Amino acid sequence: MKDQLNIPTHLKFRASYLFFILYNILIGVGIVEYPRRVYNYAQQDSWLVLILVALIAHSIVAITIFILKTYKSTDLYGILQETFGNWFAKLICYLFIIYFFTVYLSALAKYTEFIVVFIFPQLSKFIIGFLITILIAYSIYGGIRVIVGVSFLFFLLTIWVFGLLAVPASMIDTNNYFPLFNLDRNGLLQGLRVSAYSFIGIEVLWFIYPYVRNKDKAMFYSQLGVLAAVVILFISVIISIGFYAPKQLESLIWPVLGMYKIISFSIFERLDIFAVSYWIFIILPNLILYAWLITRSLKRIHQIKQKHSIWAIIILSAIGLYFIQSSIKLEALLDVADISSIFFVFLFPILLFPFAIIKRIRGTKK
Amino acid sequence: MKMKIKKFFLILSIVVLLTGCAEERVLEDLGIITTAGFDKGEDGPEVFGTFITYKFSQQLSNVNSPIHSSGRTAQDAFHLAFAKTAKKLVTGQLRAVVYGPDLAKEGIWPHLDTLQRNQFVSDLVYITVSEMPSREVLNAQVFEEAPNVGIYIYRLLDQVIGKEEIVDSSLHEFIKNYLKVGVDPITPVLSIEEDRVIVTGLGLFQDDRFIDTIDLHEAFYVRLILDEFKAGELQIELPTENYRQFMEDFEPSPEEETFEITMQQIKSASQISPKDSGKYHFSIKIRFEGDIRELTKELDLESKEVIHMLEKDMAKKIEENISKLLEKTQELNVDSLGFGTFWNAKFKGDKKLTEEEWRKEYPNFQFDIDVTTEILRHGITQ
């Protein structure tokens, strides 16, 4: 037990907030295009694929929390340091930082793309991205409690947006769901692969776990958070399949935003423009959590103050945004995030699992 | 404290100044298009566009002055219209698009694709076809209280669709039905009568090509099969012969061969299920209930016998009309009711209809129609 993190009590939060953190980090830009991505491979059985991925994700959360519990109160860096030594821990954490940054940048670029396409075609992505990063920097300056608060608040602010999908849901053609179970093995595997992107974010547990005050409840609330995200994903997939014609769903880049185009109130005619603007409340906690993850890991490795490293992120993301103006480059970046997520989200905890078991067995022998 | 005030003003100035970064749009400087019409150009592959815009000046509000322009595509025609008005044309308020018959017969998908690609165009835009060139329809001078003929067309369609007379025909519906294998799109057909725009029926499409029109009477049955009614209205003709004995109390002997009965507050539900019998076989079950609103001959509605006879005869008549409608669609080879999708939702593998098979086989589809009607009330008189 050489590296136990001593988080001051005033920085710790109750386990129930893990629910909001996990929900917020899972529901972000990915959901907007998820129905199309999975439909390309799994057609009307997409929802089945989602349920399978969700089961895997739930077990990954269980494994992650099991490992973290084994090592009492430390984060990923501490665990790796204890098991593999200093330099290997640093290497893995660096990989994680690069991965976090890729995800962060792709999410930021994706959201700025929405704004450019739907609202201000003449505005540079650079400016929009810069304005958003100011908000992110503000939250990082506020520290962990502000970030947790943002997650909680924005959950309440945004959850009703998905309720609006009741309007397209009323226009569903039930013929689209049948025949059921028409899925071949290739479709299933490919569907599972593209679904991984929607579960990026479970890794947040590796770094936020030490901050939880009542750790015995951590498992329950993180599973609940994942479940909430799965329910939202499930709803959006089911409605998209019923609402669009098959070829239409395959061709639409953002089917979920497209569904808001059909909603119209007499005082608010174009809900899609509202939805795109309002989506920032969904994206923001997401981006803030990633920025926090990056700065936090840098602090663990090099004791760099988070208030300093955040500026490095802002500058780097500005440069990044400058280079990915076209949607093709953005797709390439997303693919990188997509493939690496399979390793960092799904494989990594499984690889670490045996070491945790060994440690537990040794612990009981002593 | 001083720091806080400083910070506050810093943030305030950022908020105020940055709003200038985005593009500004002054309402009065915009030519907000409410309806666009497209026709085939007089010579060559040109598209002739007609655009109706909002006018903000009070004095001119009752004069209809569409903007005309032609280009090689619909988008090109729209783009070239910029030289014909002092206002900046925008499409965010587009409510309806009217395609002329010549253009519609050649296929409207290329034009719809531009609309769909344009993020500023709502998916709720009504897609319609006109009987005469759309420029004539959009030249109508009577548009009631609407600010312009574009809004009038929108309100007209809204009202007609809201009254459950025809099925919905938004851009989204059209694209969905066009892209789906096993169903063809339908749109309302507009015409002009005494200088005002009217709806005359439904246009049947084969893929994206306009084929034929059915009138509003037949349109009722399209809706009866496709959708459910919550408060529809229907007029039906029944033979007088069987009812003579019940009419005698009121008038000696009616001369006409037939009489009319009007049903109101119609509630209906339909169920289409494909049957596997070696052929493409469908059973259509329709439950239909409503109130009698009008009878052209007086009948003894007190007696249960009459009500039962009416129910039975109406069911028969509706079945006849539906099968006539279906025969018509089979002759034209347009599966506007989407039987193909019902088939494909049930069967997979080899039995699934591909697009070519469906096109080839649709005229040979077989239908069992079974209608049950129920008369709930007969108004406030006997």
XYZ file of C-alpha atoms in Angstrom:
748
model
C 0.000 0.000 0.000
C 2.645 2.518 -0.890
C 0.493 4.750 -3.072
C -2.775 5.520 -1.373
C -4.322 8.727 -2.570
C -5.344 10.978 0.250
C -8.124 13.074 -1.115
C -9.208 15.745 1.365
C -12.705 15.041 2.641
C -14.063 18.365 1.424
C -13.248 17.347 -2.164
C -15.052 14.032 -1.929
C -18.602 13.542 -3.139
C -21.311 11.023 -2.485
C -21.512 7.891 -4.617
C -24.935 8.833 -5.979
C -23.266 11.507 -8.132
C -21.522 8.732 -10.060
C -24.893 8.181 -11.689
C -24.865 11.658 -13.227
C -21.192 11.507 -14.141
C -21.536 8.229 -16.007
C -24.751 9.212 -17.720
C -23.260 12.489 -18.883
C -20.038 11.044 -20.176
C -21.866 8.323 -22.108
C -24.531 10.527 -23.694
C -22.787 13.058 -25.867
C -22.238 13.541 -29.561
C -22.173 9.816 -30.214
C -25.895 9.313 -29.727
C -26.715 11.715 -32.564
C -25.331 9.359 -35.169
C -25.375 6.081 -33.297
C -28.670 4.784 -34.820
C -27.273 5.141 -38.336
C -23.910 3.590 -37.519
C -25.401 0.513 -35.967
C -28.211 0.281 -38.539
C -25.704 0.061 -41.383
C -24.708 -3.358 -40.090
C -27.537 -4.696 -38.001
C -30.642 -3.273 -39.751
C -33.878 -3.753 -37.849
C -32.121 -5.808 -35.179
C -29.964 -2.861 -34.098
C -31.705 -2.740 -30.769
C -30.635 -6.318 -30.140
C -27.011 -5.381 -30.760
C -27.382 -2.463 -28.372
C -28.690 -4.746 -25.629
C -25.741 -7.087 -26.108
C -23.225 -4.224 -25.965
C -24.998 -2.857 -22.921
C -24.603 -6.192 -21.140
C -20.899 -6.163 -21.951
C -20.600 -2.570 -20.755
C -22.327 -3.408 -17.486
C -19.894 -6.251 -16.854
C -16.966 -3.975 -17.733
C -18.177 -1.507 -15.114
C -18.428 -4.361 -12.632
C -14.859 -5.476 -13.419
C -13.519 -1.930 -13.197
C -15.094 -1.324 -9.809
C -13.899 -4.735 -8.607
C -10.311 -3.856 -9.529
C -10.567 -0.417 -7.957
C -11.971 -1.903 -4.755
C -9.113 -4.368 -4.577
C -6.651 -1.497 -4.463
C -8.658 0.411 -1.846
C -8.367 4.115 -2.615
C -6.174 4.828 -5.565
C -6.595 5.555 -9.250
C -5.345 3.918 -12.416
C -1.856 5.378 -12.093
C -1.539 4.093 -8.559
C -2.752 0.643 -9.506
C -0.339 0.381 -12.430
C 2.524 1.689 -10.325
C 1.925 -0.921 -7.670
C 1.538 -3.792 -10.118
C 4.010 -3.007 -12.895
C 6.309 -0.311 -11.570
C 6.875 3.291 -12.380
C 7.776 3.596 -16.031
C 5.126 1.186 -17.279
C 2.448 3.033 -15.333
C 3.595 6.260 -16.926
C 3.513 4.740 -20.400
C -0.034 3.444 -20.028
C -1.189 6.722 -18.559
C 0.337 8.593 -21.463
C -1.564 6.350 -23.855
C -4.705 7.110 -21.897
C -4.006 10.843 -22.092
C -3.575 10.687 -25.867
C -6.746 8.656 -26.137
C -8.701 11.041 -23.921
C -7.498 13.945 -25.989
C -8.573 12.251 -29.227
C -12.034 11.646 -27.830
C -12.214 15.170 -26.447
C -11.143 16.750 -29.707
C -13.463 14.614 -31.828
C -16.434 15.464 -29.610
C -15.613 19.163 -29.723
C -15.124 19.102 -33.483
C -18.338 17.153 -33.945
C -20.398 19.625 -31.974
C -18.919 22.611 -33.785
C -19.813 20.792 -36.985
C -23.473 20.695 -35.893
C -23.441 24.435 -35.273
C -21.832 25.157 -38.623
C -24.194 22.925 -40.561
C -27.452 23.770 -38.827
C -27.162 27.355 -37.659
C -24.180 29.414 -38.799
C -22.672 28.107 -42.032
C -20.360 31.084 -42.295
C -18.913 30.857 -38.817
C -15.498 29.296 -38.374
C -15.338 26.168 -36.274
C -12.383 27.730 -34.575
C -14.438 30.505 -32.986
C -17.223 28.217 -31.790
C -14.701 25.770 -30.393
C -12.837 28.560 -28.634
C -15.987 29.831 -26.938
C -16.803 26.358 -25.698
C -13.292 25.802 -24.355
C -13.580 28.958 -22.241
C -16.478 27.308 -20.423
C -14.451 24.145 -20.027
C -11.509 26.072 -18.574
C -13.861 27.747 -16.126
C -15.041 24.388 -14.819
C -11.523 23.025 -14.509
C -10.595 26.098 -12.474
C -13.532 25.316 -10.239
C -12.208 21.865 -9.476
C -13.825 18.498 -9.019
C -16.845 19.745 -7.085
C -17.829 22.138 -9.853
C -17.466 19.372 -12.400
C -19.671 17.019 -10.428
C -22.166 19.837 -9.952
C -22.205 20.552 -13.675
C -22.928 16.881 -14.379
C -25.811 16.873 -11.945
C -27.302 20.148 -13.140
C -26.987 19.441 -16.850
C -28.560 16.048 -16.406
C -31.685 17.720 -15.076
C -31.492 20.376 -17.791
C -31.240 17.967 -20.685
C -33.125 14.806 -19.880
C -36.432 16.242 -21.149
C -34.987 16.918 -24.609
C -35.287 13.212 -25.295
C -38.919 13.378 -24.217
C -39.585 15.468 -27.328
C -38.867 12.355 -29.371
C -42.413 11.307 -28.489
C -43.498 13.311 -31.548
C -41.529 11.266 -34.108
C -42.394 8.198 -32.030
C -46.051 8.794 -32.855
C -45.228 8.530 -36.572
C -43.561 5.154 -36.380
C -44.196 2.517 -39.014
C -44.203 -0.792 -37.160
C -43.483 -2.726 -40.352
C -39.910 -1.449 -40.113
C -39.115 -3.672 -37.127
C -40.037 -6.912 -38.827
C -38.958 -9.574 -39.553
C -37.162 -9.912 -36.228
C -33.816 -11.666 -35.734
C -32.655 -11.306 -39.297
C -29.080 -10.789 -38.205
C -26.059 -12.732 -39.463
C -22.809 -13.128 -37.556
C -20.918 -10.543 -39.534
C -23.639 -7.961 -38.987
C -23.658 -8.694 -35.290
C -19.880 -8.348 -34.917
C -19.689 -5.179 -36.964
C -22.654 -3.787 -35.067
C -20.946 -4.540 -31.779
C -17.785 -2.858 -33.013
C -19.446 0.416 -33.955
C -21.467 0.380 -30.756
C -18.287 0.552 -28.723
C -17.974 4.259 -29.474
C -21.194 4.914 -27.598
C -19.698 3.437 -24.454
C -16.590 5.578 -24.392
C -16.493 7.173 -21.009
C -16.654 4.246 -18.622
C -12.897 4.851 -18.107
C -13.754 7.909 -16.079
C -14.136 5.522 -13.147
C -10.394 4.834 -13.140
C -9.653 8.377 -12.100
C -12.748 9.562 -10.274
C -13.119 6.595 -7.945
C -10.809 7.921 -5.189
C -13.072 10.952 -4.858
C -16.091 8.900 -3.897
C -16.915 9.185 -0.201
C -18.993 6.043 0.336
C -17.257 3.574 -1.922
C -19.502 0.644 -1.057
C -22.302 2.270 -3.049
C -20.101 3.097 -6.065
C -20.982 -0.093 -7.899
C -24.727 0.434 -7.642
C -24.743 4.021 -8.856
C -22.306 3.564 -11.704
C -24.330 0.626 -13.001
C -27.433 2.778 -12.724
C -25.752 5.578 -14.684
C -24.796 3.196 -17.466
C -28.318 1.818 -17.476
C -29.814 5.302 -17.860
C -27.548 5.975 -20.834
C -28.484 2.620 -22.356
C -32.169 3.424 -22.000
C -31.711 6.749 -23.811
C -29.668 5.077 -26.560
C -32.270 2.345 -26.853
C -35.103 4.836 -27.227
C -33.269 6.761 -29.917
C -32.430 3.584 -31.838
C -35.965 2.204 -31.668
C -37.573 5.468 -32.750
C -35.067 5.995 -35.563
C -35.728 2.557 -37.010
C -39.470 3.060 -36.994
C -39.407 6.660 -38.120
C -37.114 6.477 -41.137
C -37.147 4.300 -44.213
C -34.186 1.889 -44.196
C -32.291 3.634 -46.988
C -33.094 6.992 -45.448
C -31.618 6.038 -42.097
C -28.489 4.751 -43.793
C -28.018 8.011 -45.636
C -28.712 10.491 -42.849
C -25.602 11.601 -41.043
C -27.342 12.634 -37.821
C -30.637 10.762 -37.627
C -31.406 11.825 -34.062
C -31.079 15.536 -34.825
C -33.070 14.916 -37.984
C -35.995 13.682 -35.928
C -36.215 17.058 -34.225
C -36.915 18.538 -37.643
C -40.367 17.026 -37.549
C -41.327 18.659 -34.253
C -43.014 22.019 -34.537
C -44.926 24.142 -32.064
C -46.900 27.228 -32.937
C -44.610 29.427 -30.853
C -41.451 27.525 -31.737
C -41.476 26.329 -35.267
C -38.142 24.724 -35.845
C -37.238 22.507 -32.941
C -34.184 21.186 -34.762
C -32.397 24.506 -34.425
C -33.323 24.563 -30.773
C -32.131 20.988 -30.342
C -28.763 21.735 -31.903
C -28.236 24.765 -29.678
C -29.489 22.965 -26.633
C -27.237 20.012 -27.329
C -24.390 22.060 -25.854
C -25.763 21.212 -22.429
C -25.369 17.570 -23.328
C -21.896 18.018 -24.781
C -20.477 20.338 -22.159
C -20.338 17.979 -19.155
C -18.895 15.439 -21.529
C -16.087 17.721 -22.662
C -15.472 19.002 -19.146
C -15.091 15.474 -17.819
C -12.588 14.607 -20.554
C -10.616 17.798 -19.974
C -10.584 16.976 -16.293
C -9.398 13.427 -17.010
C -6.507 14.724 -19.098
C -5.405 17.363 -16.608
C -5.882 14.996 -13.692
C -3.686 12.295 -15.224
C -1.004 14.859 -16.038
C -1.105 15.983 -12.438
C -0.706 12.432 -11.196
C 2.312 11.774 -13.372
C 4.144 15.077 -13.255
C 2.454 17.086 -10.534
C 1.526 19.721 -13.122
C -1.195 21.985 -11.799
C -4.514 21.384 -13.534
C -4.957 25.127 -13.887
C -1.842 25.203 -16.045
C -2.318 22.102 -18.121
C -5.839 23.122 -19.133
C -4.344 25.956 -21.187
C -2.207 23.454 -23.033
C -5.390 21.565 -23.887
C -7.129 24.705 -25.048
C -4.253 25.643 -27.320
C -3.880 22.111 -28.659
C -7.604 21.757 -29.327
C -7.627 25.117 -31.105
C -4.833 23.903 -33.354
C -6.677 20.638 -33.833
C -9.906 22.387 -34.782
C -8.033 24.530 -37.251
C -6.848 21.432 -39.066
C -10.109 19.490 -39.089
C -12.442 21.854 -40.881
C -13.809 19.310 -43.337
C -16.144 16.514 -42.385
C -13.908 13.889 -44.017
C -10.994 14.688 -41.717
C -13.401 14.636 -38.804
C -14.570 11.157 -39.787
C -10.950 9.985 -39.834
C -10.451 11.322 -36.305
C -13.644 9.630 -35.161
C -12.446 6.344 -36.592
C -9.278 6.596 -34.510
C -11.327 7.273 -31.376
C -13.642 4.472 -32.397
C -11.006 1.776 -32.741
C -8.941 2.830 -29.735
C -12.090 2.821 -27.598
C -12.370 -0.935 -28.016
C -8.999 -1.318 -26.347
C -9.278 1.357 -23.677
C -12.868 0.761 -22.699
C -13.376 -2.942 -23.154
C -10.062 -4.790 -23.279
C -8.016 -2.865 -20.752
C -10.124 -3.700 -17.668
C -10.198 -7.356 -18.702
C -6.407 -7.404 -19.014
C -6.032 -5.887 -15.570
C -8.591 -8.212 -14.032
C -6.282 -11.224 -13.321
C -3.827 -9.013 -11.443
C -6.588 -7.793 -9.172
C -7.655 -11.384 -8.488
C -4.089 -12.387 -7.654
C -3.785 -9.457 -5.290
C -6.994 -10.421 -3.547
C -5.854 -14.023 -3.120
C -2.511 -12.885 -1.713
C -4.264 -10.460 0.560
C -6.392 -13.178 2.102
C -3.348 -15.441 2.640
C -1.592 -12.813 4.676
C -15.281 43.136 -4.659
C -13.663 45.384 -7.225
C -12.260 42.307 -8.930
C -15.725 40.808 -9.125
C -17.191 43.896 -10.763
C -14.304 43.957 -13.207
C -14.861 40.316 -14.024
C -18.568 40.868 -14.478
C -18.029 43.649 -16.976
C -15.401 41.629 -18.800
C -17.855 38.775 -19.254
C -20.669 41.131 -20.173
C -18.567 42.785 -22.856
C -17.578 39.392 -24.241
C -21.227 38.375 -24.443
C -22.261 41.617 -26.124
C -19.361 41.809 -28.547
C -19.301 38.186 -29.596
C -22.878 38.150 -30.795
C -21.647 40.336 -33.631
C -19.379 37.533 -34.776
C -22.216 35.494 -36.242
C -23.986 36.598 -39.389
C -26.770 39.053 -38.881
C -30.100 38.873 -40.662
C -32.418 41.834 -40.651
C -35.962 40.622 -41.080
C -37.029 43.433 -43.395
C -34.128 42.758 -45.735
C -35.048 39.125 -46.228
C -37.168 37.674 -48.946
C -38.696 34.844 -46.966
C -39.931 32.220 -49.401
C -43.119 30.528 -48.285
C -43.917 28.456 -51.330
C -41.918 27.473 -54.349
C -43.255 26.089 -57.595
C -41.224 24.280 -60.213
C -42.115 23.597 -63.834
C -40.359 22.255 -66.828
C -38.769 25.064 -68.774
C -40.073 25.863 -72.219
C -36.916 24.902 -74.020
C -34.518 22.171 -73.069
C -33.748 20.770 -69.659
C -34.391 23.987 -67.818
C -36.383 24.237 -64.587
C -38.697 27.170 -64.237
C -39.111 28.326 -60.650
C -41.812 30.459 -59.056
C -41.235 31.835 -55.591
C -43.741 33.435 -53.244
C -42.250 35.625 -50.537
C -43.501 37.515 -47.500
C -44.119 41.206 -47.905
C -43.735 43.394 -44.875
C -45.151 46.563 -46.357
C -48.771 47.143 -45.421
C -50.000 48.693 -48.657
C -48.860 45.910 -50.904
C -50.090 43.045 -48.802
C -52.906 41.987 -51.102
C -51.064 41.894 -54.371
C -49.561 38.595 -55.385
C -46.304 39.123 -57.219
C -44.314 35.928 -57.502
C -40.665 35.924 -58.475
C -39.920 33.847 -61.562
C -36.577 32.518 -62.594
C -35.230 29.581 -64.495
C -32.108 27.552 -64.130
C -30.730 24.144 -64.943
C -31.819 22.650 -61.615
C -34.250 23.687 -58.909
C -31.377 24.948 -56.792
C -29.979 26.839 -59.745
C -33.358 28.463 -60.405
C -33.511 29.503 -56.769
C -29.970 30.774 -56.863
C -30.521 32.803 -60.022
C -33.613 34.421 -58.504
C -31.264 36.605 -56.446
C -30.973 38.996 -59.365
C -34.725 39.509 -59.515
C -35.412 40.900 -56.103
C -33.871 43.517 -53.821
C -34.176 41.159 -50.877
C -31.982 38.331 -49.758
C -33.898 35.139 -50.439
C -33.990 32.559 -47.650
C -35.709 29.176 -47.465
C -36.146 28.657 -43.715
C -39.879 29.376 -43.824
C -40.671 27.279 -46.873
C -44.090 25.684 -46.298
C -45.021 23.988 -49.533
C -43.481 23.057 -52.852
C -45.635 22.678 -55.942
C -44.392 20.652 -58.894
C -45.925 21.145 -62.307
C -47.283 18.047 -64.065
C -44.610 18.000 -66.780
C -41.808 18.041 -64.278
C -43.527 15.610 -61.919
C -44.060 13.074 -64.693
C -40.309 12.975 -65.274
C -39.537 12.389 -61.617
C -39.005 14.800 -58.771
C -36.395 12.988 -56.719
C -33.432 15.107 -57.889
C -35.318 18.203 -56.787
C -36.367 16.699 -53.476
C -32.826 15.651 -52.760
C -31.727 19.291 -52.879
C -34.479 20.185 -50.439
C -33.516 17.373 -48.137
C -29.840 18.294 -48.216
C -30.630 21.889 -47.305
C -30.570 22.052 -43.513
C -32.705 25.178 -43.471
C -35.672 23.521 -45.133
C -38.024 21.900 -42.644
C -39.006 18.265 -43.071
C -42.616 19.327 -42.677
C -42.744 21.123 -46.026
C -45.755 19.935 -48.028
C -44.938 18.313 -51.342
C -47.698 18.745 -53.910
C -48.375 18.360 -57.595
C -50.502 20.728 -59.650
C -52.876 19.952 -62.486
C -51.694 22.906 -64.528
C -48.202 24.429 -64.523
C -47.362 25.507 -60.990
C -46.739 29.100 -62.052
C -50.464 29.385 -62.811
C -51.436 27.927 -59.464
C -49.114 30.279 -57.616
C -50.517 33.189 -59.562
C -53.864 32.876 -57.765
C -55.162 36.235 -56.603
C -57.607 35.094 -53.898
C -56.001 33.936 -50.709
C -58.417 34.941 -47.952
C -56.733 36.392 -44.850
C -53.393 34.755 -45.545
C -50.522 37.216 -46.073
C -49.655 35.574 -49.375
C -50.694 32.679 -51.550
C -47.901 30.496 -50.160
C -49.280 30.693 -46.650
C -52.756 30.164 -48.078
C -51.677 26.881 -49.680
C -50.085 25.831 -46.432
C -53.240 26.596 -44.456
C -55.385 24.878 -47.063
C -53.357 21.673 -46.875
C -53.183 21.877 -43.110
C -56.931 22.139 -42.954
C -57.575 19.344 -45.449
C -55.140 16.974 -43.771
C -56.377 17.976 -40.323
C -59.920 17.167 -41.410
C -58.758 13.662 -42.237
C -59.670 13.982 -45.875
C -56.279 12.991 -47.271
C -53.117 11.444 -45.910
C -50.154 13.502 -44.750
C -47.783 14.559 -47.509
C -44.775 16.168 -45.878
C -41.318 16.063 -47.391
C -40.372 13.509 -44.777
C -43.279 11.218 -45.709
C -42.515 11.490 -49.395
C -38.837 10.708 -49.018
C -39.585 7.871 -46.629
C -42.053 6.276 -49.035
C -39.804 6.865 -52.015
C -36.805 5.212 -50.398
C -38.691 2.275 -48.953
C -39.096 -0.840 -51.062
C -42.754 -1.822 -51.245
C -44.543 1.500 -51.122
C -45.019 4.431 -53.512
C -45.495 8.036 -52.436
C -48.741 10.006 -52.644
C -49.185 13.771 -52.669
C -52.173 16.131 -52.780
C -53.017 17.543 -56.187
C -53.620 21.266 -56.409
C -55.610 23.096 -59.002
C -57.004 26.550 -59.528
C -60.685 27.473 -59.564
C -62.101 30.999 -59.704
C -58.655 32.368 -58.998
C -58.198 30.400 -55.819
C -56.103 27.334 -55.114
C -58.048 24.153 -54.381
C -57.220 20.537 -53.598
C -58.706 18.194 -56.180
C -57.434 14.802 -55.133
C -54.407 12.653 -54.554
C -51.565 12.153 -56.984
C -50.284 8.599 -57.296
C -46.567 8.203 -57.895
C -44.505 5.375 -59.256
C -41.166 5.884 -57.533
C -40.774 9.614 -58.009
C -42.807 9.888 -61.200
C -46.312 11.296 -61.072
C -48.657 8.816 -62.773
C -52.299 9.636 -62.174
C -54.774 11.405 -59.949
C -57.591 9.967 -57.880
C -60.427 12.220 -56.735
C -61.292 13.061 -53.143
C -63.940 10.314 -52.975
C -61.385 7.666 -53.779
C -58.863 9.390 -51.531
C -61.131 8.539 -48.606
C -60.513 4.838 -49.163
C -56.761 5.340 -49.384
C -56.911 6.824 -45.961
C -59.289 4.167 -44.733
C -56.728 1.490 -45.524
C -53.558 3.343 -44.635
C -54.500 5.255 -41.554
C -57.142 5.291 -38.929
C -59.956 7.795 -38.841
C -60.840 9.619 -35.685
C -63.556 11.873 -37.071
C -63.936 11.335 -40.788
C -66.895 11.832 -43.096
C -68.168 9.689 -45.958
C -71.011 9.738 -48.430
C -72.222 6.473 -49.912
C -74.788 5.572 -52.520
C -77.137 2.669 -51.763
C -79.825 1.072 -53.969
C -83.389 2.065 -53.018
C -84.855 -1.318 -53.938
C -84.332 -3.179 -50.662
C -85.545 -0.305 -48.556
C -88.885 0.421 -50.217
C -90.892 -1.182 -47.462
C -89.295 1.048 -44.834
C -89.819 4.177 -46.850
C -93.533 3.758 -47.398
C -94.456 5.421 -44.133
C -92.927 8.651 -45.340
C -93.538 8.919 -49.058
C -95.597 6.736 -51.409
C -92.947 5.335 -53.714
C -89.576 6.890 -54.363
C -88.700 6.989 -58.020
C -84.931 7.186 -57.767
C -82.988 3.968 -58.011
C -80.516 5.001 -55.358
C -80.286 7.170 -52.308
C -77.382 8.779 -50.508
C -76.300 8.258 -46.950
C -73.693 10.420 -45.217
C -71.704 9.161 -42.272
C -69.967 11.414 -39.814
C -67.625 11.050 -36.833
C -66.206 7.997 -38.504
C -63.790 5.972 -36.470
C -61.959 3.261 -38.277
C -59.131 0.833 -37.916
C -57.569 -1.337 -40.553
C -55.392 -4.374 -40.489
C -53.450 -5.717 -43.421
C -51.950 -9.167 -43.119
C -50.161 -11.071 -45.879
C -51.005 -14.710 -46.262
C -48.635 -17.347 -47.507
C -50.480 -19.342 -50.127
C -47.947 -19.558 -52.915
C -49.181 -16.260 -54.241
C -49.016 -12.722 -52.968
C -52.201 -12.756 -50.993
C -53.375 -10.116 -48.539
C -56.291 -9.904 -46.210
C -57.537 -6.409 -45.465
C -59.756 -6.124 -42.414
C -61.453 -2.835 -41.735
C -63.597 -1.901 -38.778
C -65.696 1.139 -39.414
C -68.128 2.980 -37.192
C -69.882 6.319 -37.329
C -73.046 8.375 -37.046
C -75.650 8.951 -39.756
C -75.747 12.616 -40.601
C -77.749 12.741 -43.784
C -80.203 10.571 -45.683
C -81.652 11.724 -48.982
C -84.704 9.505 -48.419
C -86.522 9.169 -45.162
C -86.158 5.808 -43.547
C -87.580 4.228 -40.456
C -84.418 4.296 -38.364
C -86.320 3.091 -35.305
C -86.291 -0.456 -36.523
C -83.213 -2.546 -35.863
C -83.726 -4.340 -39.118
C -83.119 -1.187 -41.150
C -79.972 -0.335 -39.233
C -78.611 -3.836 -39.792
C -79.448 -3.686 -43.464
C -77.763 -0.339 -43.784
C -74.676 -1.598 -42.009
C -74.468 -4.617 -44.255
C -75.069 -2.729 -47.464
C -72.610 -0.031 -46.571
C -69.960 -2.607 -45.808
C -70.575 -4.193 -49.183
C -70.399 -0.856 -50.936
C -67.169 0.077 -49.185
C -65.672 -3.280 -50.123
C -66.644 -2.673 -53.740
C -65.122 0.788 -53.759
C -61.916 -0.418 -52.176
C -61.499 -3.198 -54.684
C -62.140 -0.713 -57.501
C -59.438 1.522 -56.100
C -57.018 -1.377 -55.739
C -57.704 -2.502 -59.294
C -56.934 0.979 -60.475
C -53.595 1.046 -58.654
C -52.789 -2.382 -60.055
C -53.526 -1.212 -63.581
C -51.215 1.736 -63.068
C -48.761 -0.460 -61.172
C -48.408 1.922 -58.259
C -48.388 0.382 -54.793
C -49.446 3.561 -53.035
C -50.842 1.648 -50.107
C -47.585 -0.122 -49.404
C -48.626 -3.753 -49.563
C -45.034 -4.596 -50.438
C -43.815 -3.365 -47.057
C -46.378 -5.485 -45.269
C -45.136 -8.491 -47.191
C -41.502 -7.760 -46.439
C -42.230 -7.225 -42.767
C -43.528 -10.755 -42.516
C -41.305 -12.808 -44.767
C -37.549 -13.002 -44.970
C -34.978 -14.761 -47.085
C -36.112 -15.950 -50.521
C -39.696 -14.878 -50.042
C -38.746 -11.270 -49.503
C -39.707 -9.013 -52.393
C -36.899 -7.174 -54.084
C -37.661 -3.912 -55.782
C -37.879 -5.497 -59.241
C -40.010 -8.413 -58.104
C -42.369 -6.105 -56.306
C -42.796 -3.924 -59.388
C -43.387 -6.966 -61.536
C -45.734 -8.763 -59.186
C -47.845 -5.938 -57.826
C -50.501 -6.184 -60.584
C -50.977 -9.843 -59.592
C -51.437 -9.236 -55.878
C -54.662 -10.656 -54.509
C -56.783 -9.049 -51.872
C -59.489 -10.280 -49.511
C -61.403 -7.300 -48.284
C -63.531 -7.607 -45.207
C -65.344 -4.558 -43.880
C -67.534 -4.458 -40.808
C -69.534 -1.325 -40.161
C -71.488 -0.174 -37.193
C -73.927 2.700 -36.981
C -73.595 4.225 -33.561
C -76.143 7.061 -33.634
C -78.360 8.785 -36.104
C -78.260 12.411 -35.171
C -80.719 14.189 -32.921
C -83.795 13.164 -34.894
C -85.327 9.764 -35.499
